[in-house]
PDB file of C-alpha atoms in Angstrom:
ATOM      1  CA  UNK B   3     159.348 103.261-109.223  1.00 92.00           C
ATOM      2  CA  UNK B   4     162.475 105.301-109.284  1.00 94.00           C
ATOM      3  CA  UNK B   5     161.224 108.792-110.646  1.00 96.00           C
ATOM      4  CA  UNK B   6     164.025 110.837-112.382  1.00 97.00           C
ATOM      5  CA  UNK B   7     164.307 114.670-112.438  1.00 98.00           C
ATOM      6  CA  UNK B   8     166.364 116.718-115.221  1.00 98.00           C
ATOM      7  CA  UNK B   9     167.168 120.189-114.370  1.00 93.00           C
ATOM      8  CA  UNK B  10     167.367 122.620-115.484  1.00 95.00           C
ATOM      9  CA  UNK B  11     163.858 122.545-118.309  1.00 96.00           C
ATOM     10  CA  UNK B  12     165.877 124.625-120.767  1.00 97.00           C
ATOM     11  CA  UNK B  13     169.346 125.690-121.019  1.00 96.00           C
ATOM     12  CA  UNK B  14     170.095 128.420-123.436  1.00 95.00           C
ATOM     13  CA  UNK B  15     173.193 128.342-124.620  1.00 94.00           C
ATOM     14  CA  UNK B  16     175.625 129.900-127.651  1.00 94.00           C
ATOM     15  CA  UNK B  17     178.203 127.632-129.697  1.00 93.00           C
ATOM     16  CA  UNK B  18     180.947 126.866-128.023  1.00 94.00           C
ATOM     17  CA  UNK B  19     180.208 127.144-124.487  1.00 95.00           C
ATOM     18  CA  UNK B  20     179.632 124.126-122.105  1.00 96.00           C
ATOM     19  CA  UNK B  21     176.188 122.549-121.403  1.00 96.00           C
ATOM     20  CA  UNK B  22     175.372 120.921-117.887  1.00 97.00           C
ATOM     21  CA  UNK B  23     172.565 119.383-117.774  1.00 98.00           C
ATOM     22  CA  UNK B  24     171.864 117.511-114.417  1.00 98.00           C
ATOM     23  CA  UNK B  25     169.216 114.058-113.718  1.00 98.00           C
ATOM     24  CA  UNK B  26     168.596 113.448-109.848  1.00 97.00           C
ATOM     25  CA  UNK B  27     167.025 110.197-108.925  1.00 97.00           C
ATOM     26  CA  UNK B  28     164.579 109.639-106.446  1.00 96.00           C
ATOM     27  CA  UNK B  29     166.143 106.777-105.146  1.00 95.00           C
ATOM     28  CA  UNK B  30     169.666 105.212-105.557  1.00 94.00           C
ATOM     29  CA  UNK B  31     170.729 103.725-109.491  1.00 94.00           C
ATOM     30  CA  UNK B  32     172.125 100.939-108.662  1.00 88.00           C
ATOM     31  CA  UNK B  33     174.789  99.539-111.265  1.00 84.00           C
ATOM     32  CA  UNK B  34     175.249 103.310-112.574  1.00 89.00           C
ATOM     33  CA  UNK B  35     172.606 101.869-115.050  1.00 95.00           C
ATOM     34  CA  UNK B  36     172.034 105.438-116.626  1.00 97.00           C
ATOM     35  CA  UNK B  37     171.659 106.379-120.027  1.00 98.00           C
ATOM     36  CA  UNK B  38     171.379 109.682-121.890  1.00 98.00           C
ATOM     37  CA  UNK B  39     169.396 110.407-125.243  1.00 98.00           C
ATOM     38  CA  UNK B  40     169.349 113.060-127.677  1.00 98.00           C
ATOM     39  CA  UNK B  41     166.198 114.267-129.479  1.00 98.00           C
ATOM     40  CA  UNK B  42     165.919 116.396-132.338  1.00 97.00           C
ATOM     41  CA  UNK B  43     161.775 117.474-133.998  1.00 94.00           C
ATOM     42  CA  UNK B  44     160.419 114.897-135.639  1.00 94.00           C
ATOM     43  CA  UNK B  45     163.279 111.828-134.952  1.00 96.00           C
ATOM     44  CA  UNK B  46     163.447 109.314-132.308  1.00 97.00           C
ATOM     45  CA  UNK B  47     165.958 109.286-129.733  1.00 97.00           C
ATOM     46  CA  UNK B  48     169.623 108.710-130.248  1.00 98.00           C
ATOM     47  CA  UNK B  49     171.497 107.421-127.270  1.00 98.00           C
ATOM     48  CA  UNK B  50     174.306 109.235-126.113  1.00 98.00           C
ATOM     49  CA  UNK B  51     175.601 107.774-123.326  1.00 98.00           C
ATOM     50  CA  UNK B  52     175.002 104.565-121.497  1.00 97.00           C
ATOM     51  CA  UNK B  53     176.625 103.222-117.772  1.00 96.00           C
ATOM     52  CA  UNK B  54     176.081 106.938-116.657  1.00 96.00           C
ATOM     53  CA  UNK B  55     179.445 107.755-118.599  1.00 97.00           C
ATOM     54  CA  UNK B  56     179.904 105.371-121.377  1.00 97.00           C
ATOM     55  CA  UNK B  57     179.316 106.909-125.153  1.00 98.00           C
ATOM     56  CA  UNK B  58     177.700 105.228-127.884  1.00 97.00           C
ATOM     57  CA  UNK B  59     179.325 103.845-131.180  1.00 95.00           C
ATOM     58  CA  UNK B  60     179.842 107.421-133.024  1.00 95.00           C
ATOM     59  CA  UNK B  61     179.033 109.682-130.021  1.00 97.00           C
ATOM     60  CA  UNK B  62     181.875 112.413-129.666  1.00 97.00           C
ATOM     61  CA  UNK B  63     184.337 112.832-127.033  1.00 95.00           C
ATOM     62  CA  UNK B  64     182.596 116.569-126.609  1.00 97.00           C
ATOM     63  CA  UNK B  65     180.127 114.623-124.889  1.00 98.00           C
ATOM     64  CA  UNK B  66     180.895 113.161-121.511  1.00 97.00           C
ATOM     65  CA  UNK B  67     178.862 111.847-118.413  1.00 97.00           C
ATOM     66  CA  UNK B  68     179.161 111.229-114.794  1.00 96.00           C
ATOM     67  CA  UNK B  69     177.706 110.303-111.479  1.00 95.00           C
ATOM     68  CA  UNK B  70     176.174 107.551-109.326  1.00 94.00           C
ATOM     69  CA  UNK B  71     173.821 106.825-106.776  1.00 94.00           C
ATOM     70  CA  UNK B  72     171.448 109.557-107.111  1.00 96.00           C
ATOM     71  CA  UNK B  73     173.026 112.372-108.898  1.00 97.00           C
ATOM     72  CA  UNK B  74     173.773 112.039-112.796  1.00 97.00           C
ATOM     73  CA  UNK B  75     175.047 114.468-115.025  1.00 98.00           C
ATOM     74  CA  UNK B  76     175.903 115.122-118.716  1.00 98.00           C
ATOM     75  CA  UNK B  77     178.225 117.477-119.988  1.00 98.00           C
ATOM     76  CA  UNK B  78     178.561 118.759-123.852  1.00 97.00           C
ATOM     77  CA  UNK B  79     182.100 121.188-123.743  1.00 95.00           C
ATOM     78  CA  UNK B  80     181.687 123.685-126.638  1.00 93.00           C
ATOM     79  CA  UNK B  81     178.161 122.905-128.168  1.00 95.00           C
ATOM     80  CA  UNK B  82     177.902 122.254-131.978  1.00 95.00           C
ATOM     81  CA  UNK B  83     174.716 123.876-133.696  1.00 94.00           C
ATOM     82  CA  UNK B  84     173.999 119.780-133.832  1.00 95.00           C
ATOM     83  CA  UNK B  85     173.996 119.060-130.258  1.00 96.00           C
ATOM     84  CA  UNK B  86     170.830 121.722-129.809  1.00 93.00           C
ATOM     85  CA  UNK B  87     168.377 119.122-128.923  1.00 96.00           C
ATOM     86  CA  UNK B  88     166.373 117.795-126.101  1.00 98.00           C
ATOM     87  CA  UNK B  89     168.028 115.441-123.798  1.00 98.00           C
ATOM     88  CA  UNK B  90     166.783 112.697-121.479  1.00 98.00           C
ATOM     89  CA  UNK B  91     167.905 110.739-119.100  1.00 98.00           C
ATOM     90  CA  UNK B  92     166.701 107.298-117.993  1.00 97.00           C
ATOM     91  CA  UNK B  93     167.601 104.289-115.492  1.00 96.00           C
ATOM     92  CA  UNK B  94     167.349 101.056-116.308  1.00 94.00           C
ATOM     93  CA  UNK B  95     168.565  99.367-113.163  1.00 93.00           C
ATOM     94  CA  UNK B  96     164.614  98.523-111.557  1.00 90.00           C
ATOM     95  CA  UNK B  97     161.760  97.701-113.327  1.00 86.00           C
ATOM     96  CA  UNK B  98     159.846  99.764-114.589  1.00 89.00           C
ATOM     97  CA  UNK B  99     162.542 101.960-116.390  1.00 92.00           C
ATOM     98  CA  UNK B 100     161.868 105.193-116.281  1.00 94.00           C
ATOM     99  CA  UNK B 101     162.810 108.394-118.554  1.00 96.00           C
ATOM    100  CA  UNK B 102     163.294 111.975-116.918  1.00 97.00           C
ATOM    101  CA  UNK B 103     161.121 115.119-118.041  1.00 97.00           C
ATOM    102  CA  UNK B 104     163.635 116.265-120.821  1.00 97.00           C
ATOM    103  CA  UNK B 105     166.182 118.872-120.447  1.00 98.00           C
ATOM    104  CA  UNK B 106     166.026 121.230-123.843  1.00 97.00           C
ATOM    105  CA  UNK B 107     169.102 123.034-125.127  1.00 96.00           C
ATOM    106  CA  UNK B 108     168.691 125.326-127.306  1.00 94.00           C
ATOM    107  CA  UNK B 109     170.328 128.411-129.050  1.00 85.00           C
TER     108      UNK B 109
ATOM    109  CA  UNK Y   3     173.642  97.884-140.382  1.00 94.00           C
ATOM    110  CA  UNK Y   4     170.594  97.707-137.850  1.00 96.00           C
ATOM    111  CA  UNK Y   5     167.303  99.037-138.620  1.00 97.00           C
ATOM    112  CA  UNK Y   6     163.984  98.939-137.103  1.00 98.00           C
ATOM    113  CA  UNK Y   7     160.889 100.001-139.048  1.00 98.00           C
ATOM    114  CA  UNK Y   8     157.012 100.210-137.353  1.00 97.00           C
ATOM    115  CA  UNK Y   9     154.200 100.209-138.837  1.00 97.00           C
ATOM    116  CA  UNK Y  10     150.623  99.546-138.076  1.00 97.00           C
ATOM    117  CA  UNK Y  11     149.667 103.308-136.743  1.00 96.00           C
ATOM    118  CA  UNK Y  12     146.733 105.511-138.105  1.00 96.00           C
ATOM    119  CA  UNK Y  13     143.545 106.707-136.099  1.00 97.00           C
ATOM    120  CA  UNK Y  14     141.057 104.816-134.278  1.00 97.00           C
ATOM    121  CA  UNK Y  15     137.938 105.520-132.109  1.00 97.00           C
ATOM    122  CA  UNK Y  16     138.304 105.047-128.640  1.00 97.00           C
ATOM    123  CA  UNK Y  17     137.455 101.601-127.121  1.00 97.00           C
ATOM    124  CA  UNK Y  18     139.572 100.091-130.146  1.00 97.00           C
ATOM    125  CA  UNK Y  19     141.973  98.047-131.113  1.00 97.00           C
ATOM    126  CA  UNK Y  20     145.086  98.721-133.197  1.00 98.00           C
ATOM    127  CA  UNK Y  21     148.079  96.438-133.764  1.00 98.00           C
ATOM    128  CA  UNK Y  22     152.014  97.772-134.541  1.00 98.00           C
ATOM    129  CA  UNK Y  23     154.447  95.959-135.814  1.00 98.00           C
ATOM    130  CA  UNK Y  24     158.229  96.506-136.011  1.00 98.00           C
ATOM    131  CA  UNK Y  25     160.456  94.563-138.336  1.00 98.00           C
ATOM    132  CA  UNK Y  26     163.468  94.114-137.377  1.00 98.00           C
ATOM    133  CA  UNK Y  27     166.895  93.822-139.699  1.00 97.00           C
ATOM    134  CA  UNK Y  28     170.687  94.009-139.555  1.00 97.00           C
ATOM    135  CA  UNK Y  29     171.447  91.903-136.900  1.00 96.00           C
ATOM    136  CA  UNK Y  30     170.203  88.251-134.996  1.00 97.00           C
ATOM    137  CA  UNK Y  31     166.743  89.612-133.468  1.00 97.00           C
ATOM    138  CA  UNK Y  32     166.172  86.543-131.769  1.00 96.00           C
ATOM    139  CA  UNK Y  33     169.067  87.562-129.250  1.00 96.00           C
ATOM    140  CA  UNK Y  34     167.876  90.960-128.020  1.00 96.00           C
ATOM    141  CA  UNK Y  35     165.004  91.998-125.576  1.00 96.00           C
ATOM    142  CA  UNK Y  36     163.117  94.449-127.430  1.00 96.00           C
ATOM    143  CA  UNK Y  37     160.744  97.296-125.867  1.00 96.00           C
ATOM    144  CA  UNK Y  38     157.768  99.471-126.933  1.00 97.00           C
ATOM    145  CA  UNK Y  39     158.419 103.254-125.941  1.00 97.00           C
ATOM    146  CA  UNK Y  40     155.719 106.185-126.577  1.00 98.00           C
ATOM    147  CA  UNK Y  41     155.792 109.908-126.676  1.00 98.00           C
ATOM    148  CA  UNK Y  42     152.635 111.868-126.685  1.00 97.00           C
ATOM    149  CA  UNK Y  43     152.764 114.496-128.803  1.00 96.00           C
ATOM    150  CA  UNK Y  44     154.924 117.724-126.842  1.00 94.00           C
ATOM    151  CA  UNK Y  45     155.739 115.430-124.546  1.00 96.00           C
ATOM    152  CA  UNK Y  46     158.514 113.412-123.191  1.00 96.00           C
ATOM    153  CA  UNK Y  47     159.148 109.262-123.211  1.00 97.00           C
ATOM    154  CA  UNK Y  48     157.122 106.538-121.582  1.00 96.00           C
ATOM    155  CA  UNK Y  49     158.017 103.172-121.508  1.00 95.00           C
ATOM    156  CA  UNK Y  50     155.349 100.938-122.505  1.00 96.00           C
ATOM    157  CA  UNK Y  51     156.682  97.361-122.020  1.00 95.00           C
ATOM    158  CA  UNK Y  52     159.186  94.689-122.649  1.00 95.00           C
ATOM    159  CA  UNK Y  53     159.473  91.136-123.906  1.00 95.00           C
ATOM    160  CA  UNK Y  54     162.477  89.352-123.935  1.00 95.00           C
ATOM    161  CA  UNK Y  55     164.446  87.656-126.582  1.00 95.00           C
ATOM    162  CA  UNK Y  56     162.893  84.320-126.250  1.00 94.00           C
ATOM    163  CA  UNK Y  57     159.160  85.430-125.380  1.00 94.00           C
ATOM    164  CA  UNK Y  58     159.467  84.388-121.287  1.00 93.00           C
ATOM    165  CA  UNK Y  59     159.348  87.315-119.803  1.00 92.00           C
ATOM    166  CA  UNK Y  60     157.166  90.231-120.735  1.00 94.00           C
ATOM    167  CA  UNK Y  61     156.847  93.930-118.326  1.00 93.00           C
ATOM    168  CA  UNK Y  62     154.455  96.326-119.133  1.00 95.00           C
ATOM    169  CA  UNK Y  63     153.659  99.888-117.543  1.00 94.00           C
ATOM    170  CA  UNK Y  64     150.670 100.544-115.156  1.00 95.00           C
ATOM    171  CA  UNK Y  65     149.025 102.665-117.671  1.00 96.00           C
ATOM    172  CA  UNK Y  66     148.826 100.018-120.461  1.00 97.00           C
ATOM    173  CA  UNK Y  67     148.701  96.485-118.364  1.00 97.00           C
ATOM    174  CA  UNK Y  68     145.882  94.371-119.300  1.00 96.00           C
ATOM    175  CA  UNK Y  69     145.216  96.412-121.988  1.00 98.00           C
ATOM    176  CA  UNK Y  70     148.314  95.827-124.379  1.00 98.00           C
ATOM    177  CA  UNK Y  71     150.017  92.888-125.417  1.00 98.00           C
ATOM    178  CA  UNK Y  72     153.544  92.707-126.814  1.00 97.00           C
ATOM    179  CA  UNK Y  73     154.855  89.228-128.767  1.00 97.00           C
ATOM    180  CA  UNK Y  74     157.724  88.531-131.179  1.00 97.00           C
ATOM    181  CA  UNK Y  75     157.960  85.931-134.065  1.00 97.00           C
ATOM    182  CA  UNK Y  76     161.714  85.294-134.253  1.00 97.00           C
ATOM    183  CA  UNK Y  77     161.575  83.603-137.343  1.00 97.00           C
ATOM    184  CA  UNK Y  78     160.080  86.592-138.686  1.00 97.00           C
ATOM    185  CA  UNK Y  79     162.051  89.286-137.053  1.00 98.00           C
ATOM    186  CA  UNK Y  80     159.298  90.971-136.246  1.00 98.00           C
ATOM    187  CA  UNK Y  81     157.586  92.492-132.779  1.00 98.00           C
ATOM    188  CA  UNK Y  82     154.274  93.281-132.674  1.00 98.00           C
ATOM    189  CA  UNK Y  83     152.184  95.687-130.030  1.00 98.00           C
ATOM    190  CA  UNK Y  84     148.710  94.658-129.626  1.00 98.00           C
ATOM    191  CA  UNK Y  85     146.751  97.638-128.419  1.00 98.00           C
ATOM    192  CA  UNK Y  86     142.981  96.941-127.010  1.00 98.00           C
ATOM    193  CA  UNK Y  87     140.610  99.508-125.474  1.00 97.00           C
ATOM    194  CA  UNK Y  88     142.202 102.374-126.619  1.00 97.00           C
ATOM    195  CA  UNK Y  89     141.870 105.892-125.189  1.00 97.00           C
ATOM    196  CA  UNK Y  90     142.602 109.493-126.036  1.00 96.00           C
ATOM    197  CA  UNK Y  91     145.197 109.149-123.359  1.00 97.00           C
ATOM    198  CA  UNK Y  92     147.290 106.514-125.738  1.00 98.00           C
ATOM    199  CA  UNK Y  93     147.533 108.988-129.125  1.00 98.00           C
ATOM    200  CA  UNK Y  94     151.030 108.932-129.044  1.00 98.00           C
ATOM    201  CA  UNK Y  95     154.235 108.267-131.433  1.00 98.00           C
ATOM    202  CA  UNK Y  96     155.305 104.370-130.439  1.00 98.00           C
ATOM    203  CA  UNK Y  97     158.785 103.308-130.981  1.00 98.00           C
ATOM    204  CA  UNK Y  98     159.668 100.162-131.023  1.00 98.00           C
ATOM    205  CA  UNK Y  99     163.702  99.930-129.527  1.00 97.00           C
ATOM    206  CA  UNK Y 100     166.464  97.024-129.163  1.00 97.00           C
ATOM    207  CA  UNK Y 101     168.077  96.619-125.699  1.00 96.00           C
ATOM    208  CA  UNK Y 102     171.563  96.988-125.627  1.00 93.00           C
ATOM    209  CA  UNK Y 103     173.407  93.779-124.592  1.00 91.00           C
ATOM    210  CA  UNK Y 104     172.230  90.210-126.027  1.00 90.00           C
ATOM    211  CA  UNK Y 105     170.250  88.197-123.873  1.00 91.00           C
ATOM    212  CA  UNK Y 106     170.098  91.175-120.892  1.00 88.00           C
ATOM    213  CA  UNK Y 107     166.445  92.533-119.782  1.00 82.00           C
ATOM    214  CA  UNK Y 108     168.111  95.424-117.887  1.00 78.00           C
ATOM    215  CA  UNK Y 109     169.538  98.039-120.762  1.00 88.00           C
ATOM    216  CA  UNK Y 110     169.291 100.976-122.362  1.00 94.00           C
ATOM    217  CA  UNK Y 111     168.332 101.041-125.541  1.00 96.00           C
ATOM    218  CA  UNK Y 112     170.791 101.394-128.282  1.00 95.00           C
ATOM    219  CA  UNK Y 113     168.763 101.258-131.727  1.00 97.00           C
ATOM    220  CA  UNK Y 114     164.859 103.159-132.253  1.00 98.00           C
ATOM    221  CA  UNK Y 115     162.724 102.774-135.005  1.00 98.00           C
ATOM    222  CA  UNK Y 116     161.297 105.744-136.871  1.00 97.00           C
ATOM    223  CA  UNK Y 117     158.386 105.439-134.730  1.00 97.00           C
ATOM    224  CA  UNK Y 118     154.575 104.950-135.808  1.00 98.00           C
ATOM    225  CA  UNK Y 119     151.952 107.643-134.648  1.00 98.00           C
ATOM    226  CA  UNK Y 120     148.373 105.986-133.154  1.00 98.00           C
ATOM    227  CA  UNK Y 121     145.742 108.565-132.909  1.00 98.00           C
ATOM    228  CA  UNK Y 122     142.583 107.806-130.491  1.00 97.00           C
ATOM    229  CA  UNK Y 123     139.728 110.277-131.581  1.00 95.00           C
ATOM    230  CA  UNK Y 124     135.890 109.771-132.276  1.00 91.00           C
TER     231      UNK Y 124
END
């Protein structure tokens, strides 16, 4: 199984400034078939961003994401109090599909 | 718009048996793969299992295969998680979630339910 690592654990961050959050795979994701979620307490996940750099129906443009093969990455430029969250990532290109650890931005 | 709604969670003793369901609305369920996804509490996502849109495939994870079940009644739009032998190592929020593309097994997952919690405990 293709194990996916988000660095760093926690970013803390102020409004406005860039977030960089990061999602190495253990082996190559073929297809770019990467997706990022955002997860707030108590809600489920909201995706974010799909093909490693495509963003969902209503996502901002703030958000953006890129890579391939191994190395993944999602950027937020100038954070909104809204985007404090925690963030995985998660491949869906082999079977089983597999989430990341979580990357938590907060304030 | 879509919406996907679980039920079925509560507490039971370990060694039992629990069933979810998640009805599905807002768009033609018998077109999408759908998958059950759990979070322990404080923790992050595990994918549980898949079936797809027509019932002929169905994936689970390790941790739950043999154990758990997962069917669909199209006519219904409904997907149901059967959960036997339960353990303290399955209390955990389950979501149920739509794939993204019709008729693909490979996606992300582009609409989540509210999530029901199932809590193993003597």
């Amino acid at each position: 199984e293709i194990v996916l690592t988000q660095s760093p654990d926690t970013l803390s961050l102020s409004p406005g400034e860039r977030a960089t959050l990061s999602c190495r795979a253990s082996q190559s994701v073929s297809s770019s078939y990467l997706a990022w979620y955002q997860q707030k307490p108590g809600q489920a996940p909201r995706l974010v961003i799909y093909d490693a750099s495509t963003r969902a129906t209503g996502i901002p443009d703030r958000f953006s994401g890129s890579g391939s093969g191994t190395e993944f990455s999602l950027t937020i430029r100038g954070l909104e109090p809204e985007d404090f969250a925690v963030y995985y990532c998660q491949q869906y290109s082999s079977s089983p599909q597999t989430f990341g650890q979580g990357t938590k931005v907060e304030i | 718009q879509v919406q996907l709604v679980e039920s079925g969670g509560g507490v039971v003793q370990p060694g039992g048996s629990l069933r979810l369901s998640c009805a599905a609305s807002g768009f033609t369920f018998s077109t999408f793969g759908m998958h059950w996804v759990r979070q322990a509490p404080g923790k992050g996502l595990e994918w549980v299992g898949f079936i797809r849109y027509d019932e002929m495939n169905k994936y689970y994870a390790d941790s739950v295969k043999g154990r758990f079940t997962i069917s669909r009644d199209n006519s219904k739009n409904t997907l149901y998680l059967q959960m036997n032998s339960l353990s303290a190592e399955d209390t955990a929020v389950y979501y149920c979630a739509r794939v993204g593309r019709e008729f693909w097994t490979a996606s992300y997952f582009d609409y989540w339910g509210q999530g029901t919690l199932v809590t193993v405990s003597s």
